[in-house]
Short mmCIF file of C-alpha atoms in Angstrom, two decimals:
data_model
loop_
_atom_site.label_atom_id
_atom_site.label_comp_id
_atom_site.label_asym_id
_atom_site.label_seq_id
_atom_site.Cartn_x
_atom_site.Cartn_y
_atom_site.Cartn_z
CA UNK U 3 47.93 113.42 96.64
CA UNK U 4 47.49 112.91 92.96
CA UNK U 5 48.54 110.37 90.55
CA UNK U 6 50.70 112.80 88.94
CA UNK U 7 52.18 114.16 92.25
CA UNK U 8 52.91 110.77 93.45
CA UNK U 9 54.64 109.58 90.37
CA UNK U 10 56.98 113.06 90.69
CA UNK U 11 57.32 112.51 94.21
CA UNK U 12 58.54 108.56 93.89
CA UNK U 13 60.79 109.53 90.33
CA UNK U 14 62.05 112.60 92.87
CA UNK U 15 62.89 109.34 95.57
CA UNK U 16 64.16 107.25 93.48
CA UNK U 17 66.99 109.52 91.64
CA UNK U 18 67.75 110.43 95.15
CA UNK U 19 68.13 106.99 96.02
CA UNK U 20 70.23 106.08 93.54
CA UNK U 21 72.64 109.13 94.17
CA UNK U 22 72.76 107.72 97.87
CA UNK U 23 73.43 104.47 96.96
CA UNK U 24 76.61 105.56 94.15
CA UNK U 25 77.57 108.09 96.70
CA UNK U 26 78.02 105.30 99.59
CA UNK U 27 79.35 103.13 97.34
CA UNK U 28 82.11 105.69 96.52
CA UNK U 29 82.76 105.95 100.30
CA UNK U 30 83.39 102.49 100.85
CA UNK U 31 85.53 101.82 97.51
CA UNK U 32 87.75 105.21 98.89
CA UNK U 33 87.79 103.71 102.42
CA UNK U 34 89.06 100.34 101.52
CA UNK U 35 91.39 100.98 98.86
CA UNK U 36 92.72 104.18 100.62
CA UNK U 37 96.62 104.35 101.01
CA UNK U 38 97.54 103.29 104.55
CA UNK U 39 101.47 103.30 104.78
CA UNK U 40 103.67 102.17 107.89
CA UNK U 41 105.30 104.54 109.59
CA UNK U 42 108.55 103.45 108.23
CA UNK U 43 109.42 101.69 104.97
CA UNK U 44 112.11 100.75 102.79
CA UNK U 45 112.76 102.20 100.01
CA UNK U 46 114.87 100.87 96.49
CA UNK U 47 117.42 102.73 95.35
CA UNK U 48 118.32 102.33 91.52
CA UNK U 49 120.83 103.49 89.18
CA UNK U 50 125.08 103.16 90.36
CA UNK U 51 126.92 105.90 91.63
CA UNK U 52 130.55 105.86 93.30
CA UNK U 53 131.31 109.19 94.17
CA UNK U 54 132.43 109.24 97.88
CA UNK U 55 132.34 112.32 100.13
CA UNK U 56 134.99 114.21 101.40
CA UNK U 57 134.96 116.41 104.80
CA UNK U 58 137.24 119.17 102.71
CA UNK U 59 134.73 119.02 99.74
CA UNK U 60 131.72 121.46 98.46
CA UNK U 61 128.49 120.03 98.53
CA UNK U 62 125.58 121.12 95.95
CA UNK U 63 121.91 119.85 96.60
CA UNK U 64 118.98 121.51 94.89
CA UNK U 65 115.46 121.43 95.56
CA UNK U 66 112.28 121.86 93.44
CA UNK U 67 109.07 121.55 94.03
CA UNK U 68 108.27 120.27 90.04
CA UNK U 69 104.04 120.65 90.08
CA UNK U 70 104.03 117.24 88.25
CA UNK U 71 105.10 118.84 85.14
CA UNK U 72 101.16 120.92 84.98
CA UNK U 73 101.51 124.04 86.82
CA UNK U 74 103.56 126.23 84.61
CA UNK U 75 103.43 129.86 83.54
CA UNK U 76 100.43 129.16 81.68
CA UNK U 77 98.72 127.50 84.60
CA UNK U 78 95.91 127.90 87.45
CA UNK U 79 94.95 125.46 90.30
CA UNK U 80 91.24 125.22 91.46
CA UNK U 81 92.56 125.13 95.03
CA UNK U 82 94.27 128.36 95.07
CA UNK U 83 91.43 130.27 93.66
CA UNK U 84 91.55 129.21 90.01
CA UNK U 85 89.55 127.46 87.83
CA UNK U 86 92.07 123.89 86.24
CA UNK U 87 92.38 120.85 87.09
CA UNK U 88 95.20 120.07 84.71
CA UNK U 89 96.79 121.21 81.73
CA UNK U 90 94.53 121.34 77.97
CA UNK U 91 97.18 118.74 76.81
CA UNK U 92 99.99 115.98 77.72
CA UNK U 93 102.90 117.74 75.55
CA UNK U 94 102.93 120.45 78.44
CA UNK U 95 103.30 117.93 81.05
CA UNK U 96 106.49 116.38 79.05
CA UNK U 97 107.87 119.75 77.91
CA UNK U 98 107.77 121.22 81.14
CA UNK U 99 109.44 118.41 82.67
CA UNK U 100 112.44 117.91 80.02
CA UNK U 101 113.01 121.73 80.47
CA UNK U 102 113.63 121.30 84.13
CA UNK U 103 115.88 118.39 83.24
CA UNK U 104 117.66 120.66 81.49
CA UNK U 105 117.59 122.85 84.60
CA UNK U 106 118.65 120.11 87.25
CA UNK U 107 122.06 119.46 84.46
CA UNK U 108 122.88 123.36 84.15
CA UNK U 109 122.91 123.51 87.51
CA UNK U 110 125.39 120.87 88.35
CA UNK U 111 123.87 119.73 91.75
CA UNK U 112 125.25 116.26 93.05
CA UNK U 113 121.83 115.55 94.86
CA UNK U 114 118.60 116.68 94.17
CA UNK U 115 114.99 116.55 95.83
CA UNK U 116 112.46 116.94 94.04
CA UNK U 117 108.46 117.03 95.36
CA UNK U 118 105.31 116.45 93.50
CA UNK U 119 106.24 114.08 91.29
CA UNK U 120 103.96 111.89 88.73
CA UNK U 121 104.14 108.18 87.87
CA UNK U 122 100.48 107.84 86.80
CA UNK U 123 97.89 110.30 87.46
CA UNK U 124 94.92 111.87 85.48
CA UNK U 125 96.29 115.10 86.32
CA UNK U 126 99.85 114.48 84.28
CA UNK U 127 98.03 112.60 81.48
CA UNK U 128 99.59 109.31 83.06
CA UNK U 129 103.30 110.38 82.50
CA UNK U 130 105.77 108.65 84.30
CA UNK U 131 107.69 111.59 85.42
CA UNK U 132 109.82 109.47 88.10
CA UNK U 133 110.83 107.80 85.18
CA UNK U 134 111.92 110.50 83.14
CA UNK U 135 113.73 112.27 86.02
CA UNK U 136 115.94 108.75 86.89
CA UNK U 137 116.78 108.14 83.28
CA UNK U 138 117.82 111.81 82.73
CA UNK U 139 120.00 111.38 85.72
CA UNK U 140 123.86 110.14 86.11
CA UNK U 141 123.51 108.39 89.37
CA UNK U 142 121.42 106.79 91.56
CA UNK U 143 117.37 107.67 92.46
CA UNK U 144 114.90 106.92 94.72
CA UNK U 145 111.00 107.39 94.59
CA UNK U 146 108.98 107.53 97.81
CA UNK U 147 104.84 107.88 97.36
CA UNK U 148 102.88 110.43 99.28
CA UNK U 149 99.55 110.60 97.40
CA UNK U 150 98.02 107.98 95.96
CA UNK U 151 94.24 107.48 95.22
CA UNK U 152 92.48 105.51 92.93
CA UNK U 153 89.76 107.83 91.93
CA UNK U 154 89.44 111.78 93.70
CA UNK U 155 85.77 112.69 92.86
CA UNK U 156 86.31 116.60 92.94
CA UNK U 157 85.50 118.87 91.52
CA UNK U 158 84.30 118.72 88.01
CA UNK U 159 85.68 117.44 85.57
CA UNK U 160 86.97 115.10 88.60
CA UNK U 161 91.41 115.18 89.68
CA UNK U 162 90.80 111.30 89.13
CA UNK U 163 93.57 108.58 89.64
CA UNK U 164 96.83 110.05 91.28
CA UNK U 165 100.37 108.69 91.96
CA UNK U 166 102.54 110.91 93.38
CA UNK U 167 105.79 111.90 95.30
CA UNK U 168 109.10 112.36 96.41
CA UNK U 169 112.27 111.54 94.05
CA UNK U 170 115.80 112.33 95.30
CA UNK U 171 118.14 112.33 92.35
CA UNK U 172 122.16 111.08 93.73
CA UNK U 173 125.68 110.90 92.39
CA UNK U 174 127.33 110.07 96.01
CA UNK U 175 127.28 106.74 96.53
CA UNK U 176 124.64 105.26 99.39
CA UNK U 177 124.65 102.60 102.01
CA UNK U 178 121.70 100.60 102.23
CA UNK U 179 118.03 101.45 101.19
CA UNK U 180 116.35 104.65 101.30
CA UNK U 181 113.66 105.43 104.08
CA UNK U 182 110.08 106.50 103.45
CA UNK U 183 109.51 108.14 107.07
CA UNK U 184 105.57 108.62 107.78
CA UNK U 185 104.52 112.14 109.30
CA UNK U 186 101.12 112.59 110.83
CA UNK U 187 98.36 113.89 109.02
CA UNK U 188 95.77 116.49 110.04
CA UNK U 189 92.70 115.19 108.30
CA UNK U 190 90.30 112.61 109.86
CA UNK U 191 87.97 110.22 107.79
CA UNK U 192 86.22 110.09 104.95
CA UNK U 193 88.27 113.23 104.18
CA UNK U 194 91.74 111.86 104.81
CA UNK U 195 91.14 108.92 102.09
CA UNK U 196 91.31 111.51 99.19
CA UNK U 197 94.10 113.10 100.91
CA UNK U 198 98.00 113.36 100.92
CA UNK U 199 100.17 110.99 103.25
CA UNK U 200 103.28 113.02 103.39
CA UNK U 201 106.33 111.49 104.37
CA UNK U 202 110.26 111.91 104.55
CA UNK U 203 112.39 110.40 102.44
CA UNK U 204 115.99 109.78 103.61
CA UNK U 205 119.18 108.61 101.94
CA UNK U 206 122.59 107.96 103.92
CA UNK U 207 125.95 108.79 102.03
CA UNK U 208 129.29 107.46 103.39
CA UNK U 209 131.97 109.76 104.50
CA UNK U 210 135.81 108.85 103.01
CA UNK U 211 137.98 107.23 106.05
CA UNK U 212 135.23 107.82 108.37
CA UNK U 213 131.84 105.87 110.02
CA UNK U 214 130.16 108.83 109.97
CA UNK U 215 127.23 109.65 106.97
CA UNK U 216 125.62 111.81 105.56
CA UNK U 217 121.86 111.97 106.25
CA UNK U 218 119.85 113.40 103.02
CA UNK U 219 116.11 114.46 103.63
CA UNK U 220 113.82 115.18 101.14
CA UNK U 221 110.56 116.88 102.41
CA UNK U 222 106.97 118.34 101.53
CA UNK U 223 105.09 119.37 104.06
CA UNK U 224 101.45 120.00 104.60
CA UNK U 225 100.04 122.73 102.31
CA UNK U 226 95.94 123.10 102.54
CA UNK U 227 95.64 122.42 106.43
CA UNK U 228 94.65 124.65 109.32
CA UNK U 229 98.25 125.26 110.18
CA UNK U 230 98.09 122.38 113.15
CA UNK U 231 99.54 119.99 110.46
CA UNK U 232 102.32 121.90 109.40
CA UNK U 233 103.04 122.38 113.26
CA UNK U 234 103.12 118.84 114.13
CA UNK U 235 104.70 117.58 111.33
CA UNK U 236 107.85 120.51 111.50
CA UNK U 237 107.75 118.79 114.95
CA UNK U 238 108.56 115.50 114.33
CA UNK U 239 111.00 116.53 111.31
CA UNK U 240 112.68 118.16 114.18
CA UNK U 241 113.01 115.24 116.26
CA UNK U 242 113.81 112.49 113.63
CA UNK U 243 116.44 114.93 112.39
CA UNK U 244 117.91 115.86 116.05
CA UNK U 245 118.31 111.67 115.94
CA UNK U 246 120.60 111.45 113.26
CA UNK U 247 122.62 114.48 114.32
CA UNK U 248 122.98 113.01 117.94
CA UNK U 249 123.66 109.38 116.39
CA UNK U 250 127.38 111.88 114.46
CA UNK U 251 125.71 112.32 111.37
CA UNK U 252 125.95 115.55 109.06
CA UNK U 253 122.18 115.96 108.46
CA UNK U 254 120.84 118.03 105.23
CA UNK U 255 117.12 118.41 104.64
CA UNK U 256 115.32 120.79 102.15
CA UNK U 257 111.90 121.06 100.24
CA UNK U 258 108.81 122.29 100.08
CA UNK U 259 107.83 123.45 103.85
CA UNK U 260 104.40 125.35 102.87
CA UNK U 261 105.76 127.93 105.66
CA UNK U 262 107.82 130.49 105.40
CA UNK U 263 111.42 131.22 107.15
CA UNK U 264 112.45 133.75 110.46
CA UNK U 265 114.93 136.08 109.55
CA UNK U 266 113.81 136.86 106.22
CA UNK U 267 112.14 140.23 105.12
CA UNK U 268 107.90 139.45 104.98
CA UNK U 269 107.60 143.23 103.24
CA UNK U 270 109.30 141.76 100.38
CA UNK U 271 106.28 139.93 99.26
CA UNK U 272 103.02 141.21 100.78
CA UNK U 273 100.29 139.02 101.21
CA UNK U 274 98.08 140.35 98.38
CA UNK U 275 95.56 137.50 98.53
CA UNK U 276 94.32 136.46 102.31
CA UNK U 277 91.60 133.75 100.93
CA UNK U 278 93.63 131.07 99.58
CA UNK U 279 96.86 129.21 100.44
CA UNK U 280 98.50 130.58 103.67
CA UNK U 281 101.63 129.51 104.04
CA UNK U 282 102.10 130.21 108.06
CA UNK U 283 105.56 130.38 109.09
CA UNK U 284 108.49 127.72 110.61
CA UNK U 285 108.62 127.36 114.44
CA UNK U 286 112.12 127.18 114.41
CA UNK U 287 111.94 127.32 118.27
CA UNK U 288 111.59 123.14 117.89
CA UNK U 289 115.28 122.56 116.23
CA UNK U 290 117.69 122.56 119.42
CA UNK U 291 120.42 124.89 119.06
CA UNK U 292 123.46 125.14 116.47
CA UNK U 293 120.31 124.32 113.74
CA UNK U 294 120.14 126.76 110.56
CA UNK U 295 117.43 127.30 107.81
CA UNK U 296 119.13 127.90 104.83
CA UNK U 297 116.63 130.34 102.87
CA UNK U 298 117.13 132.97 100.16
CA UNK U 299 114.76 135.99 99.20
CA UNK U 300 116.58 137.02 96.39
CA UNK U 301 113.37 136.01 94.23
CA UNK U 302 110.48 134.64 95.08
CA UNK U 303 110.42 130.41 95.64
CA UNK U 304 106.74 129.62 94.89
CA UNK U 305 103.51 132.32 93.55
CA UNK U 306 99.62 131.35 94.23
CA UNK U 307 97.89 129.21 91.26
CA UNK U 308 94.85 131.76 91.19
CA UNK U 309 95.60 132.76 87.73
CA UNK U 310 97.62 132.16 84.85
CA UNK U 311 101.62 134.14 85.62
CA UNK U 312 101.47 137.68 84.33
CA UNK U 313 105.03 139.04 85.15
CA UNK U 314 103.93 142.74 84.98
CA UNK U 315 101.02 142.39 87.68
CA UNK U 316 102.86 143.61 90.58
CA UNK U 317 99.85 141.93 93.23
CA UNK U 318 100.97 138.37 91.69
CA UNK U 319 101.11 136.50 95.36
CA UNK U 320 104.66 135.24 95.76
CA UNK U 321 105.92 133.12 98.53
CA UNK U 322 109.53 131.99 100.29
CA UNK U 323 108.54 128.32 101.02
CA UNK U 324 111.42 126.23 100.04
CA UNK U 325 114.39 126.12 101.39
CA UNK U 326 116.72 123.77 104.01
CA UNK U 327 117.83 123.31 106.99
CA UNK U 328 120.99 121.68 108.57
CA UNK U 329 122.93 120.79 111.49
CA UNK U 330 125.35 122.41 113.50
CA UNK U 331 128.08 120.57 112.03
CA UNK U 332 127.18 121.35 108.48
CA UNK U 333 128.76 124.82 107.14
CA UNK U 334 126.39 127.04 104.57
CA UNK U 335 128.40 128.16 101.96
CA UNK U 336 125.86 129.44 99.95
CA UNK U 337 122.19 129.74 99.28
CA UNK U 338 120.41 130.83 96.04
CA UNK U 339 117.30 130.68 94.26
CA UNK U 340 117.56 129.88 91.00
CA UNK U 341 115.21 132.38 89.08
CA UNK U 342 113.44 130.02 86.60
CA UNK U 343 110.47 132.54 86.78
CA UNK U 344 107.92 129.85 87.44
CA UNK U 345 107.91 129.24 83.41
CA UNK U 346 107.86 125.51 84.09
CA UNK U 347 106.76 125.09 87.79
CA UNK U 348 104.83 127.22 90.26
CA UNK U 349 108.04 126.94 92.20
CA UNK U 350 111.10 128.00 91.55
CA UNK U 351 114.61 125.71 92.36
CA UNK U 352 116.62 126.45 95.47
CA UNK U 353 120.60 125.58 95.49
CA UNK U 354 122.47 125.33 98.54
CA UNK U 355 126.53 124.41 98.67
CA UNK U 356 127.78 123.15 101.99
CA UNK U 357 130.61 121.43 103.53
CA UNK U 358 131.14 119.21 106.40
CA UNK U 359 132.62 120.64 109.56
#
């Protein structure tokens, strides 16, 4: 070998070195800071409210799936076949997020859950968005973390720091702190450090002149999985919900469930796209009887992030994803979606109004 050859061949070693040595580096940084949380923690509940609730009285929860403020009409996602990582600049993030506080008010819900929400990630331009949400709101809130990494190396330019989760916005008044409720995740290690931890989180209202409550469950299940981890985690939803329902609770959950709902009509929006998101579909066989999904296909609830929206493409990829479900002694009065359009949010909101049997 030459001179020349062996100086390219140990400048060729050495680079690669070094990009071994960062790369391992990386690994073990991700590995020992990654987010580990119990199965079940408390959770602080701040703000006052005093509102009690009555057996004879209407019920309105929403739920909205808020993209951390970034994945508006004018938005892509480079995991459902697009190209961004995050908006061109903060005043989206903020704008899109005071016009859905504008939403929430108009639509004069007394509880809300809300998913995929920022305190202080790369991907929001650091905006505190639980923040924002609780001071906008006349009662009490609660924030529960599912995602949290220092530093996600993909792809380029890299999704960074993120801080994420679960808010539930409340005007009844609450007994004790809220729950963050751990549910099992599909991905095994090194992936699983840059990964999601979803959870539950769960509030308990008190019932006028009774020692019953009101169980509220705010949920986001897996979205970029095999299907296996939407399976076992609708599972165990089922079970921790069939709990409180068996303990004489009035149990209402809703969110984002990445699956769709039985009973509702799939030729209403065809599956256009086949290579991104699937959304798979509830196994409602795994709720015991007397259980009901509370759904509505009036409009669309979510639409793929493969492209910026164009409202007059008829093969835009729309979904039904978000929606409740409740025990058999909690009477549906109504389900709607609210047709926001997806200007703010690649989701749209979803109200239900119940009362208690």
């Amino acid at each position: 070998m030459s001179k020349r050859m062996k100086k390219v061949f140990l400048g060729f070693a050495g680079v690669l070195t070094v990009i071994v040595m960062v790369f391992l580096a990386l690994l073990i940084f991700l590995t020992v800071r990654e987010y580990r949380p119990k199965q079940k923690e408390s959770v602080k509940i701040s703000g006052e409210a005093s509102l009690k609730i009555q057996k004879n009285r209407e019920i309105s929860i929403l739920t909205w799936n808020v993209g951390y403020g970034a994945l508006s009409e004018t938005e892509d996602f480079f995991m459902d076949g697009g190209k961004k990582v995050r908006p061109d600049s903060a005043s989206l993030v903020k704008e899109n997020i005071q016009e859905m506080q504008s939403v929430l008010k108009k639509s004069g819900s007394e509880v809300v859950f809300l998913q995929e929400v920022d305190r202080n990630s790369k991907r929001s331009y650091e905006y505190d968005e639980v923040k924002a949400f609780s001071d906008g709101w006349s009662g009490t809130s609660a924030y529960a973390r599912n995602f949290y990494c220092d530093y996600i190396p993909y792809p380029f330019p890299a999704i960074g720091k993120v801080d994420g989760g679960l808010v539930m916005l409340n005007q009844f008044a609450t007994e004790g702190d809220a729950q963050r409720l751990a549910l099992p995740t599909p991905f095994a290690w090194p992936v699983r450090t840059c990964q999601l931890k979803r959870c539950l989180l769960m509030e308990r209202a008190s019932i006028e002149e009774s020692d019953r409550q009101v169980v509220f469950v705010n949920l986001h299940l897996e979205a970029y999985d095999d299907g296996e981890g939407k399976a076992e985690q609708t599972k165990l939803l089922a079970q921790i919900l069939e709990r409180e329902y068996k303990a004489g609770n009035y149990v209402i959950a809703g969110g984002d469930f990445n699956q769709t709902f039985e009973g509702l009509d799939a030729s209403k929006y065809p599956i256009w796209d086949d290579e991104n998101f699937q959304a798979g579909k509830v196994d409602e066989s795994v709720f015991d009887e007397g259980w009901k999904f509370a759904a509505d296909d009036t409009f669309p609830t979510c639409r793929l992030l493969n492209r910026p929206y164009d409202r007059n493409d008829r093969k835009t990829q729309f979904y039904v994803i978000d929606g409740f479900v409740l025990s058999p002694n909690v009477e549906l009065e109504e389900v709607k979606v609210l047709d926001e359009d997806f200007k703010n949010s690649d989701h749209n909101p979803v109200q239900i109004k119940v009362k208690l049997k």
